Every structure is written in C-alpha cells, then in structure tokens.
Short mmCIF file of C-alpha atoms in Angstrom, two decimals:
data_model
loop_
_atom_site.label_atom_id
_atom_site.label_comp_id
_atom_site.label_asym_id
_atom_site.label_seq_id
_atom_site.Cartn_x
_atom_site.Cartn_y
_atom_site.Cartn_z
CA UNK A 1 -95.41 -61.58 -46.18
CA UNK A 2 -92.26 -63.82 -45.29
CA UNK A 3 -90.45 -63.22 -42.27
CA UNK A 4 -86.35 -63.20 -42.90
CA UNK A 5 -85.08 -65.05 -40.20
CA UNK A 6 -82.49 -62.74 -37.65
CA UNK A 7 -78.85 -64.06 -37.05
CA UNK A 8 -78.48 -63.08 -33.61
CA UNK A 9 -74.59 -62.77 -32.51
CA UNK A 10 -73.15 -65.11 -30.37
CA UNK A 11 -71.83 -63.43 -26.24
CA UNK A 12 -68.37 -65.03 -25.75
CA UNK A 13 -68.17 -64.64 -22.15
CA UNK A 14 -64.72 -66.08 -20.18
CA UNK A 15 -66.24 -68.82 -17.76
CA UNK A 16 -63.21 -70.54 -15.02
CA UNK A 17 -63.02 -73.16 -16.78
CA UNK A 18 -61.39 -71.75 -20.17
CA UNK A 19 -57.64 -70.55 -17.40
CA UNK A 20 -55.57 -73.66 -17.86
CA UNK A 21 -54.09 -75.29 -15.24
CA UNK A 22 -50.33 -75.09 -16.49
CA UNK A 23 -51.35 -71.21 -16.81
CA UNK A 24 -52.08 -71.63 -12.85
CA UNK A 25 -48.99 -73.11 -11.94
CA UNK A 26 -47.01 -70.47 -13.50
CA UNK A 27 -48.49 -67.45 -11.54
CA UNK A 28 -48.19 -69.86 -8.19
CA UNK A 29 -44.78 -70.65 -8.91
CA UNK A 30 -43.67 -67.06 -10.01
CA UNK A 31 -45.19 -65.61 -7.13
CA UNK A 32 -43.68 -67.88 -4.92
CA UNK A 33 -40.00 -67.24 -6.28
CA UNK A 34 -40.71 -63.81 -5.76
CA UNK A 35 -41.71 -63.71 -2.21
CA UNK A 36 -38.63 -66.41 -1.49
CA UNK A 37 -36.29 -63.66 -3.21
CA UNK A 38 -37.67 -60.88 -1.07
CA UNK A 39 -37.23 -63.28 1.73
CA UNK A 40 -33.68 -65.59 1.45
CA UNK A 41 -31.38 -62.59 -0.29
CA UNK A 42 -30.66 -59.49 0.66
CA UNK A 43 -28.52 -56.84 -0.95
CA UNK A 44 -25.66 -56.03 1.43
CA UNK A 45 -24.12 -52.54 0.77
CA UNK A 46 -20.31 -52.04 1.73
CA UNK A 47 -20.81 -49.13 4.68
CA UNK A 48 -18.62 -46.03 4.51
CA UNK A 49 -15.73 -45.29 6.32
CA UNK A 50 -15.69 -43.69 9.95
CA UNK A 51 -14.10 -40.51 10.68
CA UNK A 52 -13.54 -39.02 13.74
CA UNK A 53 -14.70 -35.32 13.48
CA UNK A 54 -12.35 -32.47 14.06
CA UNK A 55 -12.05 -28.81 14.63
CA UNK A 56 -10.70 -27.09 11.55
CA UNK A 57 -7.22 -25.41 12.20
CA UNK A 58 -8.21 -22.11 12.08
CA UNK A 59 -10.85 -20.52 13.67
CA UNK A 60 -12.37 -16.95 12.69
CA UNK A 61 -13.97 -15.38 15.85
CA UNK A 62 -16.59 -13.22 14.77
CA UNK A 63 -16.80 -9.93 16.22
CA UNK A 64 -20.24 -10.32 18.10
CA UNK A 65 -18.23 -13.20 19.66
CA UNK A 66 -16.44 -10.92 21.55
CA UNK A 67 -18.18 -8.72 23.14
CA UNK A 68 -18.67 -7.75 26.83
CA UNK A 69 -15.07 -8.73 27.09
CA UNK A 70 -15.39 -12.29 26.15
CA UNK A 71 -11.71 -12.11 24.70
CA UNK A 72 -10.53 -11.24 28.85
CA UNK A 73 -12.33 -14.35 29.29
CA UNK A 74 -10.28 -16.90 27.23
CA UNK A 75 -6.88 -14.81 28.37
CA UNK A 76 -7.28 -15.94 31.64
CA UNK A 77 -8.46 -18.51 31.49
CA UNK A 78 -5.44 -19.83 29.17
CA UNK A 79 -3.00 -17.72 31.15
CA UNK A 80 -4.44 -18.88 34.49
CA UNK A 81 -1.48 -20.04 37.17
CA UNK A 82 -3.42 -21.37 39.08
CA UNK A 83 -2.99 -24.87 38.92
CA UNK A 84 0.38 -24.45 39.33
CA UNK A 85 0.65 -23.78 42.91
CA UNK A 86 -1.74 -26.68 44.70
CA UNK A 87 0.21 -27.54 47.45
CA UNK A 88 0.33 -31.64 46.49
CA UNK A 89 3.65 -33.09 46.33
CA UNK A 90 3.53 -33.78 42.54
CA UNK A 91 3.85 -29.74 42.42
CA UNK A 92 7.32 -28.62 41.53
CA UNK A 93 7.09 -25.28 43.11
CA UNK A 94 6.74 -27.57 46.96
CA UNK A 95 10.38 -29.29 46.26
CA UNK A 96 12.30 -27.09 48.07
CA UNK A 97 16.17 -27.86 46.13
CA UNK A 98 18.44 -26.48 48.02
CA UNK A 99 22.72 -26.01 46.89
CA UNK A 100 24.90 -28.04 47.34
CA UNK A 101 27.44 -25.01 47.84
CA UNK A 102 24.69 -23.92 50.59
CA UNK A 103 24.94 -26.75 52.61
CA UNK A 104 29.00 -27.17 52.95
CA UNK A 105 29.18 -23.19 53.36
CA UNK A 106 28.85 -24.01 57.32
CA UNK A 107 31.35 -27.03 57.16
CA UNK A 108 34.21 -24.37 57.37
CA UNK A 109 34.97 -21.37 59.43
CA UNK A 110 34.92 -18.05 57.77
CA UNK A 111 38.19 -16.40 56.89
CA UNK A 112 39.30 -12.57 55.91
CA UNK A 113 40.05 -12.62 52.25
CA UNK A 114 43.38 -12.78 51.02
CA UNK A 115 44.34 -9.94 48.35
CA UNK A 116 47.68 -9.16 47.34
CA UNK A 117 47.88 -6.59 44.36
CA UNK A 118 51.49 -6.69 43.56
CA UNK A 119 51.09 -10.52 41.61
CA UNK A 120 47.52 -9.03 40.46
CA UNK A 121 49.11 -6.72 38.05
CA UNK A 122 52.10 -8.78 36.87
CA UNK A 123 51.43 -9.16 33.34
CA UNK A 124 50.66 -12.45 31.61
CA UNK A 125 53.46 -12.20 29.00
CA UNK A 126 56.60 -9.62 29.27
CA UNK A 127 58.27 -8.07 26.50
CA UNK A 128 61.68 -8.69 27.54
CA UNK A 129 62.46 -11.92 28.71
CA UNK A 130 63.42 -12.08 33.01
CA UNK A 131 66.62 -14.25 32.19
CA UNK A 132 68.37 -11.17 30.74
CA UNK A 133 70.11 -8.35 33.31
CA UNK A 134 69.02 -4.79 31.95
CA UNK A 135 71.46 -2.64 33.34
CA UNK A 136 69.99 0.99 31.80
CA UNK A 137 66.23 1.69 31.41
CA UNK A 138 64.60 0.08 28.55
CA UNK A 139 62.43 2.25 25.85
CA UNK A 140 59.43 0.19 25.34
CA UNK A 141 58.11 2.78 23.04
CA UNK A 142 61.10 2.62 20.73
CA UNK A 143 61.05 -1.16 20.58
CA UNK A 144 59.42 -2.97 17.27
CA UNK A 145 56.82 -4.52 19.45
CA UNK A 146 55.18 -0.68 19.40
CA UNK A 147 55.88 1.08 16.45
CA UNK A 148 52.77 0.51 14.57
CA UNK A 149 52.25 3.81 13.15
CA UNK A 150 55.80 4.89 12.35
CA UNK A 151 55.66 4.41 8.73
CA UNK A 152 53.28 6.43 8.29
CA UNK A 153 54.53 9.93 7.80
CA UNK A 154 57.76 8.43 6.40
CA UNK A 155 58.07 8.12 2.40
CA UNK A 156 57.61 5.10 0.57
CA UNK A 157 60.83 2.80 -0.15
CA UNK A 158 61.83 2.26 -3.08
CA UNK A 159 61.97 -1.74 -3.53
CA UNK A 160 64.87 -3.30 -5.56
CA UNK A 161 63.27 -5.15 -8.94
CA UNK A 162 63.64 -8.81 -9.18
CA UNK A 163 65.92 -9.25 -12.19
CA UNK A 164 64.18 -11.27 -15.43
CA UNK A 165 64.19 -14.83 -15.24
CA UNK A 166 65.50 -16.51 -18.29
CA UNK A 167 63.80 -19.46 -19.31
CA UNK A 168 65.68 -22.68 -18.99
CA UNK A 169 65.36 -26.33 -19.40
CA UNK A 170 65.54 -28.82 -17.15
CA UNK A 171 67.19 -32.45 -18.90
CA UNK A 172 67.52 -35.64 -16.96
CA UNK A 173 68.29 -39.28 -18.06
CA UNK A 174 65.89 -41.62 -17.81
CA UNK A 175 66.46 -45.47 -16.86
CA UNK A 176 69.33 -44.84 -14.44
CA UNK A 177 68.99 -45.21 -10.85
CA UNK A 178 70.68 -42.21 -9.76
CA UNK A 179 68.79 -39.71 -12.09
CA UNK A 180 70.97 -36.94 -12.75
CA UNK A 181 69.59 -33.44 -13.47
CA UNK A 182 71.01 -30.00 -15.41
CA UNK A 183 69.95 -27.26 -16.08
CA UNK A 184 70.75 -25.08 -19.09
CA UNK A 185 69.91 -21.55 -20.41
CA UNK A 186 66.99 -21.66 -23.28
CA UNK A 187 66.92 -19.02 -26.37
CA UNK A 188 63.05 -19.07 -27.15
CA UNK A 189 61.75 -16.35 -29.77
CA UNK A 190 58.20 -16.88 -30.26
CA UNK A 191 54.79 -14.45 -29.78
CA UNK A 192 51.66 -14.94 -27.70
CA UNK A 193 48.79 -13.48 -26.54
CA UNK A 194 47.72 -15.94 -24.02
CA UNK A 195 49.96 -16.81 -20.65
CA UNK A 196 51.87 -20.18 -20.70
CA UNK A 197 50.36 -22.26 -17.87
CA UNK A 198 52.93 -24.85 -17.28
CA UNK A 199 56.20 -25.93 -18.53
CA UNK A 200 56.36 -28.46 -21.62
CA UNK A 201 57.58 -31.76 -21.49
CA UNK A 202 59.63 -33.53 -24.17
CA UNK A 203 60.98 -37.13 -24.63
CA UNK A 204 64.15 -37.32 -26.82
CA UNK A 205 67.08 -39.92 -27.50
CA UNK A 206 70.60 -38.71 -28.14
CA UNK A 207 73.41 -41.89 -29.49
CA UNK A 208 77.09 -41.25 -28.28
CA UNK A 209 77.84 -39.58 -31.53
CA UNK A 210 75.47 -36.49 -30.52
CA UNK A 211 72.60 -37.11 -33.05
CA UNK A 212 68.97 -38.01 -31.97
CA UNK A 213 67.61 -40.92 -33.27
CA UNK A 214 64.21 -39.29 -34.20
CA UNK A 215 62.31 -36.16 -33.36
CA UNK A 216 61.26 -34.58 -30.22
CA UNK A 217 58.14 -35.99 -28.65
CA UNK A 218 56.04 -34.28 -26.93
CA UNK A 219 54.90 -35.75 -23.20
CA UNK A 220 53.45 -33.20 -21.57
CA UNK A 221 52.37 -29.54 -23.55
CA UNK A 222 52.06 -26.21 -21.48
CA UNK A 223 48.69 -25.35 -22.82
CA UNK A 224 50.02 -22.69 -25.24
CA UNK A 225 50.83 -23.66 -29.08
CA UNK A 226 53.53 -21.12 -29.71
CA UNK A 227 55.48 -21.72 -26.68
CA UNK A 228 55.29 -25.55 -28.03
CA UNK A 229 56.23 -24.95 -31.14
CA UNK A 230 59.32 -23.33 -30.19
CA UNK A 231 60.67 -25.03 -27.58
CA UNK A 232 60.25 -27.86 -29.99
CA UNK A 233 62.43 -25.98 -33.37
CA UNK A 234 65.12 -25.09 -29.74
CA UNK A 235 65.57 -28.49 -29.55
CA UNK A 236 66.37 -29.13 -33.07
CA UNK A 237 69.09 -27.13 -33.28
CA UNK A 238 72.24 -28.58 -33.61
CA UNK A 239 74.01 -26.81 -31.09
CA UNK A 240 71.80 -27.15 -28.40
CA UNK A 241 71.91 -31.28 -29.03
CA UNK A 242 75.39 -31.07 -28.81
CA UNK A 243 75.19 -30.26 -24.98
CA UNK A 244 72.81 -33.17 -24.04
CA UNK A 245 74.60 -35.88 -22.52
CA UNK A 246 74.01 -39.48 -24.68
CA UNK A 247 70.62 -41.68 -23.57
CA UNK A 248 66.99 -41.60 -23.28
CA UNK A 249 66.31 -38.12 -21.94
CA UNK A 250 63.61 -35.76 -20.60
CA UNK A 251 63.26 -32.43 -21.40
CA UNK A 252 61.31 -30.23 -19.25
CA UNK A 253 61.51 -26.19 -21.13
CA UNK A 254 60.33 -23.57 -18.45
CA UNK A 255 58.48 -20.50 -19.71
CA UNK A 256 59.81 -16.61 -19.46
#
C-alpha cells in the first residue's frame, strides 16, 4: 500500500520587514504636510457688514397694549410741560423781556388827547376841484361821476355803421432815400372761403415809358391763394400800371 505524498499549502503571512522604507517615508512626510497645513494656513473669511439696528417706522400697538389706560400714559408723558418751567436761567419762560415802548412810556408826561372831527371827515379826494368858486349848489347826483345806473331803463342807441373799407394798395419806390408812399383804390373780384390774414406783398419794375420790365413777384403772400391770385391779374392790367410812378417799386395790396 503506497502512501501519496500531501502538498501542504504554503501561509503567506506579512512579517515588518516586507513595508519598504521609501513606503515609510511617504506616510511620515504626508502626515507631516498635513499637520503643517492645519498648523501655518488658515482660511480667513471676509466678515459681514455691521448695522446699527433700528426701530421700524411704524409701529402697530396691539390692543392688549393698551389697556388699564396705558395710552393716558404715553399722552402725558409726551405732552408733559414740565420741563419747561425749571427755574434755571437757560429757561426762556425766566427772561423777563420787557418793551421798549414800556420803558420810555414814563420819559414823558401824560397829555389829554387831541381830537378834532372837522379834518377827520374831510374826504381824501373831492369831486370838484377847491380852485373853482361855485356860486349855486352843486348836484352831485346829476354829475357823471354818479350815474351808474341811468342807462338802464333808457332804450338802446342806435350806433352809426362804419362805412366798408375798400381795399387799397399801398406803392412805394425803393432805392431812394426819401421813400415816398401812395395810396390808391384796388378793384379785386375774387371768391374765398377762408379769411385773408395779412396783406400781400409784390416787387415790380416800371421803365419811364409805363411798361414793366417783367412780371409781378411775389415777396410776401397773405396766406390766402385767391386773394393772391388776384391782386396779382390787378396788377397786370394796363391801366392800373399806368398810375405807378417809373422805378423799382413795392406793392403792398390790403384785403376787403
């Protein structure tokens, strides 16, 4: 009978000697950079603002707050004068400020007063001037100073009309020194339904033989087309050229 022979397995067991020493100096050197790191820095945090603390701006007084007259309480003492009458002389109320009126009233004897009644009622301003003699009584009544209310149950005047204004046109020569002006009566037929503004202006040269040397020119217009337009076909007529004197004139055509 043969006996197999029994491969036992081998116990690996860790002895000291299998750490190695670089292995050592790591851990010794890591926990020494750690307790130097816990030691040298420090984390600084930036600290938050101070504020002072206040009351809030309104304050709600609860009802149990006032009871057994806690609201008399706070009246006077707020309302409290108190303090306002210590007799110190930084109190106001101990200054005793007397008039100056007070203290020159016994400088001068006293004296009954003196009353006359006749320049008392003299009016301020007379009606009729004291310069003039008035021989008869005067009716101040009557006069126009007093008759506010006399047109009243009188009938209404009847007011003259204002005759038409005819339109004319103004005409002065330009470049002299002693401008000379004229006026002369305008025939003007045109239709509008809008109010001429302003008169128009117009810039015209007449030669010594009574013709213009070219058309009309308008300077200045009066805001309304028609009235434009026919001021500027009245100036092309022949007979109203005829009675513009000769040079460089301006034309200024009034409305109705």
């Amino acid at each position: 009978m043969s006996i197999a022979p029994q491969l036992s397995e081998p116990v690996t067991q860790r002895s000291p000697e299998m750490i190695s020493p670089l292995l050592r100096v790591s851990l010794l050197l890591g926990v020494a950079l750690h307790l130097a790191g816990f030691l040298v820095f420090r984390v600084v945090s930036s600290p938050l603002p101070d504020r002072v603390a206040t009351g809030p701006y309104v304050e709600y007084v609860s009802a149990g707050s006032l009871a057994n007259d806690r609201e008399l309480e706070e009246l006077a003492a707020l309302f409290d004068s108190a303090p306002l009458f210590i007799p110190t002389r930084w109190n106001a109320s101990q200054v005793l400020l007397m008039d100056p009126k007070d203290e020159m009233q016994g400088q001068f004897p006293e004296f009954e007063p003196k009353i006359q009644l006749l320049s008392e009622l003299q009016p301020s301003i007379f009606l009729v001037p004291q310069n003039i003699a008035v021989d008869k009584p005067l009716d101040l009544l009557a006069s126009r100073f007093w008759r506010f209310f006399a047109g009243i149950t009188e009938s209404p005047q009847s007011l003259a009309e204002f005759p038409d204004a005819t339109p004319i046109a103004e005409v002065s020569i330009l470049g002299e020194l002693a401008a000379r002006r004229f006026s002369i009566p305008v025939d003007l037929s045109y239709t509008t339904s809008s109010s001429v503004e302003r008169p128009v202006l117009y810039f015209m040269r007449v030669s010594g033989s009574g013709l213009t040397s070219y058309a009309p020119t308008l300077g200045q217009s009066s805001g309304n087309a028609d009235f434009d337009r026919a001021a500027d076909e009245w100036l092309r007529r022949p007979e109203v050229r005829s009675q513009f004197p000769q040079g460089y004139l301006s034309v200024k055509v009034f409305p109705w």
